[in-house]
PDB file of C-alpha atoms in Angstrom:
ATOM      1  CA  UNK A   1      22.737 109.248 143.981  1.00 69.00           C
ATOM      2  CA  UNK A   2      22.803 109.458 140.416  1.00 70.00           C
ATOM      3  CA  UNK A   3      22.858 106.250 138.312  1.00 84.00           C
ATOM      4  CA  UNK A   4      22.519 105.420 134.714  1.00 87.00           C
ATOM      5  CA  UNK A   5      21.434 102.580 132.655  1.00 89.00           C
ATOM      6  CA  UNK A   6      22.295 101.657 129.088  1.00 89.00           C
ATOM      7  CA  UNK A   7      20.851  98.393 127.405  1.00 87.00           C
ATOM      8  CA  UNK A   8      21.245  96.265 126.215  1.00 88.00           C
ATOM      9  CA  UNK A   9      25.190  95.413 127.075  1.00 86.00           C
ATOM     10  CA  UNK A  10      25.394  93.269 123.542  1.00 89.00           C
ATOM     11  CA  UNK A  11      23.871  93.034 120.493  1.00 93.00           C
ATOM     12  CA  UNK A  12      24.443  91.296 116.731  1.00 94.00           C
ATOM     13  CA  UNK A  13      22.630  93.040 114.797  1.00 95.00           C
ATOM     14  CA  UNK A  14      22.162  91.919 111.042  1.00 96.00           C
ATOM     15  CA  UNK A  15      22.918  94.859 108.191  1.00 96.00           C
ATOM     16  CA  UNK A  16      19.770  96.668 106.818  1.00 96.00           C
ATOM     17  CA  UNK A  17      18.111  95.723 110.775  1.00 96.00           C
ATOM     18  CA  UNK A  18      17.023  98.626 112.872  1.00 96.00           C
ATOM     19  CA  UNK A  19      18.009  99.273 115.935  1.00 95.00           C
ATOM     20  CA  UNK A  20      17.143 101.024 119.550  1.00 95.00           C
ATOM     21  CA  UNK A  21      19.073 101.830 122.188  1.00 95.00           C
ATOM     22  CA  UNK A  22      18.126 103.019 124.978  1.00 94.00           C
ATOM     23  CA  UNK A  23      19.832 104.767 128.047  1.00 94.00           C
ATOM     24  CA  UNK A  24      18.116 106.196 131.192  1.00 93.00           C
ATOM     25  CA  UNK A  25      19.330 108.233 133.942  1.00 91.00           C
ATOM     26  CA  UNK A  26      18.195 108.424 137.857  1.00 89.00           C
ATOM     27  CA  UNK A  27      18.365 110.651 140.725  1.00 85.00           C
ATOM     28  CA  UNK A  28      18.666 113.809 138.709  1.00 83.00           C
ATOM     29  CA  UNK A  29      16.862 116.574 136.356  1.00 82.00           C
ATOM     30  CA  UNK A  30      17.165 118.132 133.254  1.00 84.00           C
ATOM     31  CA  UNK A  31      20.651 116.530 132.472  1.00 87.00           C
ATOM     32  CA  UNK A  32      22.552 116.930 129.160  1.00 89.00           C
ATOM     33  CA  UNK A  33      22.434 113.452 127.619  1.00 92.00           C
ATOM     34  CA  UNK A  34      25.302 112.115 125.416  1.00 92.00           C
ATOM     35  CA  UNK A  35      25.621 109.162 122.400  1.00 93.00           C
ATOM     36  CA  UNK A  36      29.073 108.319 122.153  1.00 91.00           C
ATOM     37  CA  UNK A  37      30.897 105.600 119.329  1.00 91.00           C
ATOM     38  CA  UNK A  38      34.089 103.958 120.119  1.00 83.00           C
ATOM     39  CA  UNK A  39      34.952 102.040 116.936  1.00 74.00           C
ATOM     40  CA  UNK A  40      37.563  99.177 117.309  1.00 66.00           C
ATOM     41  CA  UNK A  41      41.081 100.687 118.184  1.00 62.00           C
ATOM     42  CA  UNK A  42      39.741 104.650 117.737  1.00 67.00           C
ATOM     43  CA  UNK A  43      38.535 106.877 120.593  1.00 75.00           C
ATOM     44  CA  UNK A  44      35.306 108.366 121.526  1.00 83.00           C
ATOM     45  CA  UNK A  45      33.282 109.741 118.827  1.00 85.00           C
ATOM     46  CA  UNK A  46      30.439 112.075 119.662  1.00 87.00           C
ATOM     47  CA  UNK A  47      27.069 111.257 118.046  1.00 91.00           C
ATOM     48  CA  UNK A  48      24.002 112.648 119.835  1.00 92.00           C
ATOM     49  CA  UNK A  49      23.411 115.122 122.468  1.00 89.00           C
ATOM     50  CA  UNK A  50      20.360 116.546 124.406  1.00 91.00           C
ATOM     51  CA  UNK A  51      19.710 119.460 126.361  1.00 88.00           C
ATOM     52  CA  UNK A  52      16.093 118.932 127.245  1.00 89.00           C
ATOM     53  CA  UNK A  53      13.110 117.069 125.960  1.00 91.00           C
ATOM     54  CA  UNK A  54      12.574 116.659 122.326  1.00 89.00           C
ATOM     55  CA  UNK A  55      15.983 118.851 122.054  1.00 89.00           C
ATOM     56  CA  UNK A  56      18.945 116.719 119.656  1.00 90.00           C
ATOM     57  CA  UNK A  57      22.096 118.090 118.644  1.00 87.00           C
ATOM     58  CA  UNK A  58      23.630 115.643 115.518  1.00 87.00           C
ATOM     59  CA  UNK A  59      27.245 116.223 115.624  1.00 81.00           C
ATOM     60  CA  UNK A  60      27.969 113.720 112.864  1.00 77.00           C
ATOM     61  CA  UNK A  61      25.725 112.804 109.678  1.00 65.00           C
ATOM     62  CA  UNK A  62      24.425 109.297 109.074  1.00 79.00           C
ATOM     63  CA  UNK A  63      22.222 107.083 109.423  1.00 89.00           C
ATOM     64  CA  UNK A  64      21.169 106.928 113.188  1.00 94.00           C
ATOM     65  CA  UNK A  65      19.235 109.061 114.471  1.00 95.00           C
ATOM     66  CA  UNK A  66      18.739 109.658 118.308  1.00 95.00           C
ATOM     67  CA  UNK A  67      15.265 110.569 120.456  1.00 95.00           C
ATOM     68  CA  UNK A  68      14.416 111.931 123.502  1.00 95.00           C
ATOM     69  CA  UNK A  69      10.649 111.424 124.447  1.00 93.00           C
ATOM     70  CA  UNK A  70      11.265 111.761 127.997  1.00 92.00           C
ATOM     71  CA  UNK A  71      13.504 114.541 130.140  1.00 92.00           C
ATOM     72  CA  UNK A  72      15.925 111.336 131.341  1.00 92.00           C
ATOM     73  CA  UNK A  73      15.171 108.897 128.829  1.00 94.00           C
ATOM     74  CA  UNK A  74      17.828 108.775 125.401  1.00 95.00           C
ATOM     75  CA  UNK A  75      16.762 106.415 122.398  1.00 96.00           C
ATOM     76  CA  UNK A  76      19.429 105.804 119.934  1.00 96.00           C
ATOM     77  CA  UNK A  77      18.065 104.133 116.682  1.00 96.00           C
ATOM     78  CA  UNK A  78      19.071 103.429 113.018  1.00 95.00           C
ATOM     79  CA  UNK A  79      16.100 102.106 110.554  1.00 95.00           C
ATOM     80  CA  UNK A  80      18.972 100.323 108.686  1.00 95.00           C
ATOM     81  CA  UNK A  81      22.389  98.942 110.366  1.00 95.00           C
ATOM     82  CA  UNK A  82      25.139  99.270 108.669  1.00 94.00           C
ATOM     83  CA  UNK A  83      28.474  97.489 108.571  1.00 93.00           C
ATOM     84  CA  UNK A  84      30.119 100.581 109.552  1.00 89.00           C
ATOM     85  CA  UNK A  85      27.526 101.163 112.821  1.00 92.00           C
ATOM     86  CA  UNK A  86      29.676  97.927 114.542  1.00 90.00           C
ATOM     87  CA  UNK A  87      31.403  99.688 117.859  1.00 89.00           C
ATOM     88  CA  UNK A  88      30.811 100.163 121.342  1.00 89.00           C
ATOM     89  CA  UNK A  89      27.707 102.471 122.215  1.00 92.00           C
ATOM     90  CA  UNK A  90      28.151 104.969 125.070  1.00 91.00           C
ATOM     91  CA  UNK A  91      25.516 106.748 126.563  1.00 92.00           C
ATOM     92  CA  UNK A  92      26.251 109.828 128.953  1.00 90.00           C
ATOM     93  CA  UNK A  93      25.187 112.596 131.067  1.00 87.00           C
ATOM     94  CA  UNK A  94      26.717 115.540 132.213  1.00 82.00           C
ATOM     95  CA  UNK A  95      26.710 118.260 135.140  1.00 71.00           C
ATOM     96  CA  UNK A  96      28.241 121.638 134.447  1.00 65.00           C
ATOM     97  CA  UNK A  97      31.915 119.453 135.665  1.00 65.00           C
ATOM     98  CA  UNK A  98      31.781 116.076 135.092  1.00 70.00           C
ATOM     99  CA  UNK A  99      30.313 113.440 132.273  1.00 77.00           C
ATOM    100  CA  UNK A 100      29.138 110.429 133.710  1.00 82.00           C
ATOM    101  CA  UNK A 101      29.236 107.348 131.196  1.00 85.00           C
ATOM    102  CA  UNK A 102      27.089 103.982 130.699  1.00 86.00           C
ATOM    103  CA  UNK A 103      28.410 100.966 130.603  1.00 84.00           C
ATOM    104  CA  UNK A 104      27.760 100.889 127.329  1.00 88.00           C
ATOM    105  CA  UNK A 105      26.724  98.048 124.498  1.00 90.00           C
ATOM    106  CA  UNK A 106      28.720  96.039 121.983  1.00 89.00           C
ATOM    107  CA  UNK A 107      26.754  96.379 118.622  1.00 92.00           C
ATOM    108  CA  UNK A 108      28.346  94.080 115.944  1.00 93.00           C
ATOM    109  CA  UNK A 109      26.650  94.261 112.912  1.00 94.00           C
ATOM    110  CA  UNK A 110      27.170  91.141 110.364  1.00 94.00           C
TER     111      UNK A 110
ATOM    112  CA  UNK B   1      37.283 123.896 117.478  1.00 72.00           C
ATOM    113  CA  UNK B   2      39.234 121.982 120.072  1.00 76.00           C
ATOM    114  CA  UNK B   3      40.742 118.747 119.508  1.00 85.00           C
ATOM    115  CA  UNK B   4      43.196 115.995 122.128  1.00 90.00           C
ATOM    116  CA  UNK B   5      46.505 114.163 120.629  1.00 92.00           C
ATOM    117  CA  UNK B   6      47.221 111.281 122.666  1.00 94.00           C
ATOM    118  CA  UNK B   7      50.989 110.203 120.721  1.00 94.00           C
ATOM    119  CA  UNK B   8      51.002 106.932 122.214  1.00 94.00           C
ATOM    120  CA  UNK B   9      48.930 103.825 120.968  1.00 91.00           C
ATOM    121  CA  UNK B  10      50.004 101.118 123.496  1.00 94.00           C
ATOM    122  CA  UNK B  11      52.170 101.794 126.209  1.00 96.00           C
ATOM    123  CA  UNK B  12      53.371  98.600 127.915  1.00 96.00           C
ATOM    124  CA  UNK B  13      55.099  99.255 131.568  1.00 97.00           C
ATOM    125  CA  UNK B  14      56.451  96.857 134.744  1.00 97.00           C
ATOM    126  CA  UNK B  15      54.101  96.808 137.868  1.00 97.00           C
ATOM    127  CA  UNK B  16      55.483  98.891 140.653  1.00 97.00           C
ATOM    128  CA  UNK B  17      57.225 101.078 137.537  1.00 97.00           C
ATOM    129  CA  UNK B  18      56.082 104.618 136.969  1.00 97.00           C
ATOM    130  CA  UNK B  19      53.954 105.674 134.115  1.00 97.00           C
ATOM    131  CA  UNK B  20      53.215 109.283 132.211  1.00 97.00           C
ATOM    132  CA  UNK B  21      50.723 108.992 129.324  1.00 98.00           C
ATOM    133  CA  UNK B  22      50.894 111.831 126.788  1.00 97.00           C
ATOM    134  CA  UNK B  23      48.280 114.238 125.804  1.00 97.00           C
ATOM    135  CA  UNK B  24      48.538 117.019 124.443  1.00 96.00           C
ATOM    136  CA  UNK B  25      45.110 119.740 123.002  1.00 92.00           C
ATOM    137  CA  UNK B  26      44.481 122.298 120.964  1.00 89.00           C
ATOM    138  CA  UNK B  27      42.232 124.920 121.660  1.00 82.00           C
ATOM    139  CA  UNK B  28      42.148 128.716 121.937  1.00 73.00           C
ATOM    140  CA  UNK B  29      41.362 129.704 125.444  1.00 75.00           C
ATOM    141  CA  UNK B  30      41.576 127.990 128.316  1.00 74.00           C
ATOM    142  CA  UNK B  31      40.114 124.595 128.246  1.00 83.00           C
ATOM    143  CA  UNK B  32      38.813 122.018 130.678  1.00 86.00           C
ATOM    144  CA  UNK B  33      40.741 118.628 130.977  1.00 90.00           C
ATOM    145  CA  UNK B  34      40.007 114.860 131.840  1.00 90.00           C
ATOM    146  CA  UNK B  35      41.587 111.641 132.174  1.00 94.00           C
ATOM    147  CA  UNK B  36      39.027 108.974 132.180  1.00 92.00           C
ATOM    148  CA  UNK B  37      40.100 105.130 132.064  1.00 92.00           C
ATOM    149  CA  UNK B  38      38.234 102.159 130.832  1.00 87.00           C
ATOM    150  CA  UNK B  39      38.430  98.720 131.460  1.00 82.00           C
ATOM    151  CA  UNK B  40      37.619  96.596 129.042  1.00 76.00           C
ATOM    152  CA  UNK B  41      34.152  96.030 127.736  1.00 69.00           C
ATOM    153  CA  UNK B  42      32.956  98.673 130.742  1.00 72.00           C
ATOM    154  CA  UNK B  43      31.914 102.487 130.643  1.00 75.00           C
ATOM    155  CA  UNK B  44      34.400 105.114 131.108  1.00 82.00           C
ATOM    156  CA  UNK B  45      35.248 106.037 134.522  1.00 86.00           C
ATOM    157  CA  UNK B  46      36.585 110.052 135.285  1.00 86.00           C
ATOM    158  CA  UNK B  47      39.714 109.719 136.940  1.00 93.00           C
ATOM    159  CA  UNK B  48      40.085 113.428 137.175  1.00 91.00           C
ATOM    160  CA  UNK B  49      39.657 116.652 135.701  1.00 88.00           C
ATOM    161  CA  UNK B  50      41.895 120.228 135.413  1.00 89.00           C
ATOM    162  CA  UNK B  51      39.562 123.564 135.389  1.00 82.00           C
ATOM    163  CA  UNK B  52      41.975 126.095 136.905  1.00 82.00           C
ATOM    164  CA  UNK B  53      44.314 127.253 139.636  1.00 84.00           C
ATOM    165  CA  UNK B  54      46.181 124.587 140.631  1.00 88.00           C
ATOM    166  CA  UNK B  55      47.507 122.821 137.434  1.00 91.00           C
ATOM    167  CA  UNK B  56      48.825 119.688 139.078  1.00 95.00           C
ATOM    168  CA  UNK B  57      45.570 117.568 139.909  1.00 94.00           C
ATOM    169  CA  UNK B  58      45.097 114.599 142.006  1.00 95.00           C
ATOM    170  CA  UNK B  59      42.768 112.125 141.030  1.00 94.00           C
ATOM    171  CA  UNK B  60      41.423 108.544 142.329  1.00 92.00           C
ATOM    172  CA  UNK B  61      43.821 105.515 142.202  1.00 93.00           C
ATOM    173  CA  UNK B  62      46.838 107.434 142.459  1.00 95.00           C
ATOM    174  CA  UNK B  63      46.704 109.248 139.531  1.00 97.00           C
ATOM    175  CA  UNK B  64      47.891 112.874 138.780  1.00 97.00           C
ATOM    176  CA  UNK B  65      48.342 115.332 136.123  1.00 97.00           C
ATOM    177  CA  UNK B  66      49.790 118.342 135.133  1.00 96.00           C
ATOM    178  CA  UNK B  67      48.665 120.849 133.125  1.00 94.00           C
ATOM    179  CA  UNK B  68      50.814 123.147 131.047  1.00 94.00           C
ATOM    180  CA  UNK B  69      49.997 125.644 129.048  1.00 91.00           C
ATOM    181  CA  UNK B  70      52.718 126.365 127.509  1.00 92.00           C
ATOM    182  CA  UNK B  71      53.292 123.225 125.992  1.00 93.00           C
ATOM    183  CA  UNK B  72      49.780 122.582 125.240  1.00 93.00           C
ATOM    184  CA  UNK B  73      49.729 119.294 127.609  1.00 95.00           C
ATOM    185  CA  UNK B  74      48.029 117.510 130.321  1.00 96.00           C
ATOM    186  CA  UNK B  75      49.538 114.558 131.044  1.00 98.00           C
ATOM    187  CA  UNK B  76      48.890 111.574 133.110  1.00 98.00           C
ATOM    188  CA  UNK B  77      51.594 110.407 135.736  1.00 98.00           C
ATOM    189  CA  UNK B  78      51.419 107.392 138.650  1.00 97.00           C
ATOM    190  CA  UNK B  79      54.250 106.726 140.409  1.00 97.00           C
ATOM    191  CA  UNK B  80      54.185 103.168 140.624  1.00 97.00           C
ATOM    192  CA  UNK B  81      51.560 101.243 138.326  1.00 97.00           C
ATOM    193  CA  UNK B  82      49.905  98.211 139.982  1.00 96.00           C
ATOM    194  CA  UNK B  83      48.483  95.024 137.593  1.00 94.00           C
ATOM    195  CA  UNK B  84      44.791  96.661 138.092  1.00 93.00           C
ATOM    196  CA  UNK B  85      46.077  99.818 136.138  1.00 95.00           C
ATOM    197  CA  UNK B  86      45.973  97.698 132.462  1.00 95.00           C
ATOM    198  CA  UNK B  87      43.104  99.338 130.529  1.00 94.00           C
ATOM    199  CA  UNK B  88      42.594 102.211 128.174  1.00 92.00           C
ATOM    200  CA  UNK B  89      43.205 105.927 128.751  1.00 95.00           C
ATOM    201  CA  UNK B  90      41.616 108.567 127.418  1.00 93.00           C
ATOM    202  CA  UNK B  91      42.101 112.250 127.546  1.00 94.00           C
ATOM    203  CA  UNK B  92      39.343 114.858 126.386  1.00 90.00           C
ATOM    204  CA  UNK B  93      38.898 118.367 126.536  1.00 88.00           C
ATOM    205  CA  UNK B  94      35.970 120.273 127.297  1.00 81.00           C
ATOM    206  CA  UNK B  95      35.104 123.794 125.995  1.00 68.00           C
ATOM    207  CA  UNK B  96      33.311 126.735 127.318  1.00 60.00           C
ATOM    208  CA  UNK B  97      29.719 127.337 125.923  1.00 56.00           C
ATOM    209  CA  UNK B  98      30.081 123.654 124.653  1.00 57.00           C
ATOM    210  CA  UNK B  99      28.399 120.598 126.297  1.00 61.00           C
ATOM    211  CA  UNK B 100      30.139 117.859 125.021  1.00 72.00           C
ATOM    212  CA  UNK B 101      33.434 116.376 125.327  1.00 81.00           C
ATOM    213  CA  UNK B 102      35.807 115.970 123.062  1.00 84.00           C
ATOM    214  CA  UNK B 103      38.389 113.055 123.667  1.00 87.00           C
ATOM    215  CA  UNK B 104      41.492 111.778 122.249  1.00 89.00           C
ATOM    216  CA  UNK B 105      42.180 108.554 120.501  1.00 87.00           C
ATOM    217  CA  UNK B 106      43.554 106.232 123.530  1.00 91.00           C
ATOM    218  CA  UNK B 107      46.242 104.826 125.203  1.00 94.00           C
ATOM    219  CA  UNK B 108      46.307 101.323 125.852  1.00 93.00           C
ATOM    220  CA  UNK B 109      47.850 100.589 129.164  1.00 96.00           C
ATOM    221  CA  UNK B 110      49.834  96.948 129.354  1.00 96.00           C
ATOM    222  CA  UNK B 111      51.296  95.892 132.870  1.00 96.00           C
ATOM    223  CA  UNK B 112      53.769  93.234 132.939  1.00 95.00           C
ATOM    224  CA  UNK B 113      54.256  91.207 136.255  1.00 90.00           C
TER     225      UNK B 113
END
């Protein structure tokens, strides 16, 4: 069956710190890969997404940036946290009918 | 583009009394709907999902919804809510030709004893 695995589940961070996160997926192929936000109180923001290897959609401009160096691997990384990057990380991956979610990581930045 | 309206914040209800969350999308054909809940500090989980025919959909824990077109909506319903329900709903819509998900805001589900 398919699993996936985001980590780390927390993380303070302190602002002008990079950061990686990374998410990895079993028991599939060639999935579409997903960064999702969730700032405090505020729903799912879409970040990042991947169709294939080397392949990143940016659906919102800032300063992270997202990688995908292997076909079920999904880095998501900032050379300089923010305040504003504080929120709850999602990582996902799809079939053509359902997304599948992470269980994500708290980043609070301070 | 598409985008999901979920009216209500917080939504505080009595176990064993029955619940309807509110959402409510925008987009210009026919879209593809979710309900996925999340407890806190965990993942989302997809509690289920409208593509066509039948627009009243069962999903796991009891849950179902009802799509209508004509009023834009695809609302969650349980007919009794049990003390495991409390967490946060979200509703999202899903476009043709487009990957990703788009989801709404929240609900945040409160069950009193």
């Amino acid at each position: 069956s398919q699993t996936i695995h985001q980590w780390p589940a927390t993380l303070v961070q302190p602002v002008g710190s990079p950061l990686s996160l990374e998410c990895t997926v079993e028991g599939t192929s060639n999935p579409n890969l997903y960064w999702y936000r969730q700032a405090a109180g505020r729903g799912l923001q879409l970040l990042f997404y991947s169709v294939g290897i080397g392949q990143i959609s940016s659906e919102v401009p800032q300063n992270l940036s997202a990688s995908r160096p292997q076909d079920r691997q999904f880095i998501l990384s900032s050379k300089k946290l923010l305040l504003s990057d504080s929120g709850f990380y999602l990582c996902a991956w799809s079939t053509t009918e359902k997304l599948f979610f992470g269980s994500g990581t708290q980043l609070s930045v301070l | 583009a598409q985008s999901v309206t979920q009216p209500d914040i917080h939504i505080t209800v009595s176990e064993g009394a029955s619940l309807e969350l509110r959402c409510n999308y925008s987009y210009g054909a026919t879209p593809y709907l979710f309900w996925y809940v999340q407890s806190p500090g965990q993942g989302l989980q997809l509690l289920l999902k409208y593509f066509s025919g039948d627009t009243l959909v069962q999903g796991i824990k009891g849950f179902e919804a009802e799509f209508k077109r004509s009023q834009s909506s695809f609302n969650l319903r349980k007919p009794s809510v049990h003390w495991s329900d409390a967490a946060e709903y979200f509703c999202a819509v899903g476009a043709t030709g487009r990957r990703a998900l788009t989801f709404g805001s929240g609900t945040r589900l409160q069950v009193q004893p």
